[in-house]
PDB file of C-alpha atoms in Angstrom:
ATOM      1  CA  MET A  10     -36.038  -3.039  16.438  1.00  0.00           C
ATOM      2  CA  GLY A  11     -32.890  -0.929  16.055  1.00  0.00           C
ATOM      3  CA  THR A  12     -30.804  -0.413  12.998  1.00  0.00           C
ATOM      4  CA  ARG A  13     -27.079  -0.617  12.913  1.00  0.00           C
ATOM      5  CA  ARG A  14     -25.202   2.369  11.561  1.00  0.00           C
ATOM      6  CA  ARG A  15     -22.743   1.329   8.898  1.00  0.00           C
ATOM      7  CA  ARG A  16     -19.836   3.505   7.943  1.00  0.00           C
ATOM      8  CA  ILE A  17     -18.970   3.745   4.279  1.00  0.00           C
ATOM      9  CA  PRO A  18     -15.235   3.359   3.794  1.00  0.00           C
ATOM     10  CA  TRP A  19     -13.587   6.432   2.258  1.00  0.00           C
ATOM     11  CA  ALA A  20     -12.226   4.218  -0.535  1.00  0.00           C
ATOM     12  CA  ILE A  21     -15.739   3.870  -1.962  1.00  0.00           C
ATOM     13  CA  LEU A  22     -15.849   7.648  -2.367  1.00  0.00           C
ATOM     14  CA  VAL A  23     -12.497   7.653  -4.188  1.00  0.00           C
ATOM     15  CA  ILE A  24     -13.325   4.857  -6.669  1.00  0.00           C
ATOM     16  CA  PRO A  25     -15.410   7.129  -8.972  1.00  0.00           C
ATOM     17  CA  LEU A  26     -12.427   9.486  -9.229  1.00  0.00           C
ATOM     18  CA  LEU A  27     -10.159   6.611 -10.249  1.00  0.00           C
ATOM     19  CA  VAL A  28     -12.571   5.679 -13.015  1.00  0.00           C
ATOM     20  CA  VAL A  29     -12.567   9.258 -14.359  1.00  0.00           C
ATOM     21  CA  VAL A  30      -8.782   9.710 -14.179  1.00  0.00           C
ATOM     22  CA  PRO A  31      -7.063   8.197 -17.208  1.00  0.00           C
ATOM     23  CA  THR A  32      -4.500   5.548 -16.408  1.00  0.00           C
ATOM     24  CA  GLN A  33      -2.145   6.666 -19.160  1.00  0.00           C
ATOM     25  CA  GLY A  34       1.151   7.814 -17.705  1.00  0.00           C
ATOM     26  CA  GLU A  35       2.339   9.229 -20.999  1.00  0.00           C
ATOM     27  CA  ALA A  36       1.659  12.905 -20.369  1.00  0.00           C
ATOM     28  CA  SER A  37       1.106  13.525 -16.684  1.00  0.00           C
ATOM     29  CA  GLU A  38       2.432  16.806 -15.346  1.00  0.00           C
ATOM     30  CA  LEU A  39       3.507  17.804 -11.841  1.00  0.00           C
ATOM     31  CA  SER A  40       3.783  21.455 -10.850  1.00  0.00           C
ATOM     32  CA  ALA A  41       4.903  23.069  -7.607  1.00  0.00           C
ATOM     33  CA  GLY A  42       5.677  26.554  -6.378  1.00  0.00           C
ATOM     34  CA  VAL A  43       5.508  29.102  -3.600  1.00  0.00           C
ATOM     35  CA  SER A  44       3.001  31.934  -3.590  1.00  0.00           C
ATOM     36  CA  LEU A  45       2.465  35.249  -1.859  1.00  0.00           C
ATOM     37  CA  GLY A  46      -0.812  37.148  -1.615  1.00  0.00           C
ATOM     38  CA  TRP A  47      -3.685  37.753   0.765  1.00  0.00           C
ATOM     39  CA  LEU A  48      -6.516  35.930   2.494  1.00  0.00           C
ATOM     40  CA  GLN A  49      -9.658  37.676   3.577  1.00  0.00           C
ATOM     41  CA  ALA A  50     -12.137  36.052   5.937  1.00  0.00           C
ATOM     42  CA  GLY A  51     -14.273  38.643   7.654  1.00  0.00           C
ATOM     43  CA  THR A  52     -13.301  42.294   7.643  1.00  0.00           C
ATOM     44  CA  VAL A  53      -9.474  42.197   7.830  1.00  0.00           C
ATOM     45  CA  PRO A  54      -7.280  40.939   4.940  1.00  0.00           C
ATOM     46  CA  ARG A  55      -4.149  39.022   5.996  1.00  0.00           C
ATOM     47  CA  LEU A  56      -0.823  38.241   4.361  1.00  0.00           C
ATOM     48  CA  ALA A  57      -0.835  34.717   2.860  1.00  0.00           C
ATOM     49  CA  VAL A  58       2.345  32.768   2.048  1.00  0.00           C
ATOM     50  CA  GLY A  59       2.694  29.141   1.141  1.00  0.00           C
ATOM     51  CA  PRO A  60       3.561  26.245  -1.097  1.00  0.00           C
ATOM     52  CA  HIS A  61       1.262  24.778  -3.706  1.00  0.00           C
ATOM     53  CA  ALA A  62       1.410  21.647  -5.836  1.00  0.00           C
ATOM     54  CA  GLY A  63      -0.671  20.029  -8.529  1.00  0.00           C
ATOM     55  CA  ILE A  64      -0.742  16.969 -10.721  1.00  0.00           C
ATOM     56  CA  SER A  65      -2.517  16.838 -14.081  1.00  0.00           C
ATOM     57  CA  TRP A  66      -3.556  14.086 -16.464  1.00  0.00           C
ATOM     58  CA  PRO A  67      -4.905  14.610 -19.984  1.00  0.00           C
ATOM     59  CA  ILE A  68      -8.491  13.490 -20.517  1.00  0.00           C
ATOM     60  CA  GLN A  69      -8.562  14.481 -24.167  1.00  0.00           C
ATOM     61  CA  ARG A  70      -6.162  16.393 -26.379  1.00  0.00           C
ATOM     62  CA  ASP A  71      -6.093  19.730 -24.484  1.00  0.00           C
ATOM     63  CA  ILE A  72      -8.480  18.945 -21.593  1.00  0.00           C
ATOM     64  CA  LEU A  73      -6.928  18.170 -18.194  1.00  0.00           C
ATOM     65  CA  PHE A  74      -8.016  16.515 -14.967  1.00  0.00           C
ATOM     66  CA  THR A  75      -6.042  18.204 -12.159  1.00  0.00           C
ATOM     67  CA  VAL A  76      -5.676  17.843  -8.395  1.00  0.00           C
ATOM     68  CA  HIS A  77      -4.294  20.939  -6.612  1.00  0.00           C
ATOM     69  CA  ASP A  78      -3.240  21.524  -3.011  1.00  0.00           C
ATOM     70  CA  LEU A  79      -2.512  24.976  -1.618  1.00  0.00           C
ATOM     71  CA  CYS A  80      -1.200  25.260   1.942  1.00  0.00           C
ATOM     72  CA  THR A  81      -1.516  28.895   2.975  1.00  0.00           C
ATOM     73  CA  ILE A  82       0.257  30.124   6.083  1.00  0.00           C
ATOM     74  CA  LEU A  83      -0.838  33.351   7.731  1.00  0.00           C
ATOM     75  CA  PRO A  84       2.382  34.610   9.384  1.00  0.00           C
ATOM     76  CA  PRO A  85       2.114  35.796  13.000  1.00  0.00           C
ATOM     77  CA  ILE A  86       2.991  39.396  12.094  1.00  0.00           C
ATOM     78  CA  GLN A  87       0.034  40.758  14.048  1.00  0.00           C
ATOM     79  CA  GLU A  88      -0.926  40.072  17.653  1.00  0.00           C
ATOM     80  CA  ASP A  89      -3.571  37.559  16.489  1.00  0.00           C
ATOM     81  CA  GLY A  90      -0.930  34.904  15.829  1.00  0.00           C
ATOM     82  CA  LEU A  91      -0.266  32.222  13.230  1.00  0.00           C
ATOM     83  CA  GLY A  92      -2.936  30.768  10.965  1.00  0.00           C
ATOM     84  CA  ILE A  93      -3.138  27.938   8.436  1.00  0.00           C
ATOM     85  CA  TYR A  94      -5.497  27.411   5.544  1.00  0.00           C
ATOM     86  CA  ASN A  95      -5.048  24.237   3.468  1.00  0.00           C
ATOM     87  CA  GLN A  96      -7.209  23.799   0.384  1.00  0.00           C
ATOM     88  CA  THR A  97      -7.431  20.804  -1.954  1.00  0.00           C
ATOM     89  CA  SER A  98      -9.338  20.924  -5.232  1.00  0.00           C
ATOM     90  CA  VAL A  99     -10.274  18.616  -8.082  1.00  0.00           C
ATOM     91  CA  ASP A 100     -10.332  20.581 -11.343  1.00  0.00           C
ATOM     92  CA  ILE A 101     -11.052  20.323 -15.030  1.00  0.00           C
ATOM     93  CA  GLY A 102      -8.856  22.510 -17.187  1.00  0.00           C
ATOM     94  CA  TYR A 103      -7.533  23.471 -20.577  1.00  0.00           C
ATOM     95  CA  ALA A 104      -3.842  23.259 -21.504  1.00  0.00           C
ATOM     96  CA  TRP A 105      -1.667  24.679 -24.238  1.00  0.00           C
ATOM     97  CA  LYS A 106       2.086  24.515 -24.863  1.00  0.00           C
ATOM     98  CA  ASP A 107       3.063  27.305 -22.462  1.00  0.00           C
ATOM     99  CA  GLY A 108       0.356  27.118 -19.811  1.00  0.00           C
ATOM    100  CA  ASN A 109      -2.943  25.924 -18.482  1.00  0.00           C
ATOM    101  CA  VAL A 110      -6.049  27.101 -16.692  1.00  0.00           C
ATOM    102  CA  SER A 111      -8.296  25.002 -14.442  1.00  0.00           C
ATOM    103  CA  THR A 112     -11.293  25.345 -12.163  1.00  0.00           C
ATOM    104  CA  GLY A 113     -13.301  23.112  -9.877  1.00  0.00           C
ATOM    105  CA  PRO A 114     -14.733  22.398  -6.442  1.00  0.00           C
ATOM    106  CA  SER A 115     -12.562  22.395  -3.331  1.00  0.00           C
ATOM    107  CA  VAL A 116     -12.462  21.543   0.340  1.00  0.00           C
ATOM    108  CA  ALA A 117     -10.403  23.472   2.889  1.00  0.00           C
ATOM    109  CA  PHE A 118      -9.219  22.894   6.444  1.00  0.00           C
ATOM    110  CA  TYR A 119      -8.527  26.124   8.340  1.00  0.00           C
ATOM    111  CA  LEU A 120      -7.415  27.346  11.752  1.00  0.00           C
ATOM    112  CA  MET A 121      -6.793  31.084  11.664  1.00  0.00           C
ATOM    113  CA  PRO A 122      -7.375  34.432  13.316  1.00  0.00           C
ATOM    114  CA  ALA A 123     -10.292  36.375  11.854  1.00  0.00           C
ATOM    115  CA  CYS A 124     -12.398  39.431  12.595  1.00  0.00           C
ATOM    116  CA  GLY A 125     -16.091  39.836  11.965  1.00  0.00           C
ATOM    117  CA  VAL A 126     -18.075  43.046  12.285  1.00  0.00           C
ATOM    118  CA  THR A 127     -18.112  43.004  16.107  1.00  0.00           C
ATOM    119  CA  LEU A 128     -15.796  40.190  17.285  1.00  0.00           C
ATOM    120  CA  CYS A 129     -12.276  38.948  16.621  1.00  0.00           C
ATOM    121  CA  GLY A 130     -10.998  35.482  17.446  1.00  0.00           C
ATOM    122  CA  ARG A 131      -9.678  32.200  16.102  1.00  0.00           C
ATOM    123  CA  VAL A 132     -11.866  30.165  13.774  1.00  0.00           C
ATOM    124  CA  GLY A 133     -11.351  26.638  12.545  1.00  0.00           C
ATOM    125  CA  GLY A 134     -13.098  23.915  10.608  1.00  0.00           C
ATOM    126  CA  LEU A 135     -13.758  22.500   7.168  1.00  0.00           C
ATOM    127  CA  ALA A 136     -15.142  24.530   4.296  1.00  0.00           C
ATOM    128  CA  VAL A 137     -16.318  23.808   0.773  1.00  0.00           C
ATOM    129  CA  GLY A 138     -15.869  26.160  -2.127  1.00  0.00           C
ATOM    130  CA  GLY A 139     -14.296  26.685  -5.502  1.00  0.00           C
ATOM    131  CA  HIS A 140     -10.828  27.071  -6.985  1.00  0.00           C
ATOM    132  CA  ALA A 141      -9.423  28.575 -10.175  1.00  0.00           C
ATOM    133  CA  GLN A 142      -5.769  28.574 -11.193  1.00  0.00           C
ATOM    134  CA  THR A 143      -3.718  29.544 -14.187  1.00  0.00           C
ATOM    135  CA  ASN A 144      -0.072  28.713 -14.877  1.00  0.00           C
ATOM    136  CA  ALA A 145       1.912  30.504 -17.591  1.00  0.00           C
ATOM    137  CA  TYR A 146       5.343  29.037 -18.354  1.00  0.00           C
ATOM    138  CA  VAL A 147       7.655  31.795 -19.555  1.00  0.00           C
ATOM    139  CA  ALA A 148      11.088  30.100 -19.552  1.00  0.00           C
ATOM    140  CA  GLY A 149      10.797  26.383 -20.264  1.00  0.00           C
ATOM    141  CA  PRO A 150       9.562  24.680 -17.088  1.00  0.00           C
ATOM    142  CA  LEU A 151       9.657  27.925 -15.056  1.00  0.00           C
ATOM    143  CA  GLY A 152       6.524  30.035 -14.924  1.00  0.00           C
ATOM    144  CA  VAL A 153       4.095  32.120 -12.939  1.00  0.00           C
ATOM    145  CA  SER A 154       1.016  30.774 -11.153  1.00  0.00           C
ATOM    146  CA  VAL A 155      -2.068  32.704  -9.998  1.00  0.00           C
ATOM    147  CA  SER A 156      -4.639  30.988  -7.784  1.00  0.00           C
ATOM    148  CA  VAL A 157      -8.030  32.244  -6.573  1.00  0.00           C
ATOM    149  CA  ASN A 158      -9.956  30.282  -3.940  1.00  0.00           C
ATOM    150  CA  VAL A 159     -13.389  31.030  -2.496  1.00  0.00           C
ATOM    151  CA  ASP A 160     -14.743  29.018   0.452  1.00  0.00           C
ATOM    152  CA  TRP A 161     -17.704  29.282   2.815  1.00  0.00           C
ATOM    153  CA  VAL A 162     -16.193  29.497   6.324  1.00  0.00           C
ATOM    154  CA  GLY A 163     -17.406  30.259   9.794  1.00  0.00           C
ATOM    155  CA  ARG A 164     -20.582  28.188   9.927  1.00  0.00           C
ATOM    156  CA  GLY A 165     -21.594  28.139  13.572  1.00  0.00           C
ATOM    157  CA  SER A 166     -18.955  30.717  14.546  1.00  0.00           C
ATOM    158  CA  LEU A 167     -19.799  33.855  16.481  1.00  0.00           C
ATOM    159  CA  VAL A 168     -16.780  35.545  14.887  1.00  0.00           C
ATOM    160  CA  LEU A 169     -17.642  34.708  11.266  1.00  0.00           C
ATOM    161  CA  PRO A 170     -21.289  33.663  11.012  1.00  0.00           C
ATOM    162  CA  GLY A 171     -21.712  32.577   7.379  1.00  0.00           C
ATOM    163  CA  TYR A 172     -18.798  34.529   5.929  1.00  0.00           C
ATOM    164  CA  VAL A 173     -16.932  33.758   2.750  1.00  0.00           C
ATOM    165  CA  SER A 174     -13.147  33.543   2.614  1.00  0.00           C
ATOM    166  CA  VAL A 175     -11.170  34.577  -0.444  1.00  0.00           C
ATOM    167  CA  VAL A 176      -7.542  33.617  -1.031  1.00  0.00           C
ATOM    168  CA  VAL A 177      -5.632  35.181  -3.941  1.00  0.00           C
ATOM    169  CA  VAL A 178      -1.962  34.256  -4.329  1.00  0.00           C
ATOM    170  CA  ALA A 179       0.638  34.451  -7.091  1.00  0.00           C
ATOM    171  CA  GLY A 180       4.195  33.237  -7.411  1.00  0.00           C
ATOM    172  CA  PRO A 181       6.709  31.184  -9.350  1.00  0.00           C
ATOM    173  CA  VAL A 182       5.877  27.655 -10.451  1.00  0.00           C
ATOM    174  CA  LEU A 183       8.022  24.818 -11.826  1.00  0.00           C
ATOM    175  CA  ARG A 184       6.647  21.918 -13.878  1.00  0.00           C
ATOM    176  CA  TRP A 185       7.822  18.406 -14.616  1.00  0.00           C
ATOM    177  CA  SER A 186       6.257  16.393 -17.415  1.00  0.00           C
ATOM    178  CA  GLU A 187       6.306  12.669 -18.020  1.00  0.00           C
ATOM    179  CA  LYS A 188       5.830  11.730 -21.660  1.00  0.00           C
TER     180      LYS A 188
END
């Protein structure tokens, strides 16, 4: 007797998040910016440039639930070519009048050039990891954002067998609040 494989719809995985996220629209905050920094996967660090965005909802007075997305582009300035590294995270954070800090788990999609100890090549796949970000608003809605992302990449790759990638970027950020 065989069993039938049933697929669980992705919506069932999202429902717990909807229960955790408050439905109050009174103080949600949207932030977006462009960052510059570096990405290191393997032995060679690479220039990282890209947009980032986040949306936050208050859970309690100063505690936030935040969803961030960072799309990092590795410019084709070297012979290895263009790369992309897109990371999405679900964070818990702390906010104050002129800033916030958050941290949480993340998932990343990547397709990029990388060099290990003996080989160089293109690697791609999905990776899990962690994310931390801080935003400091220095002139009203205009501020500075610093993001640090660590992911486990290269599983099954001859170029990066079991390596960790680190992305550190900083740049201007703009926020919009709905009260």
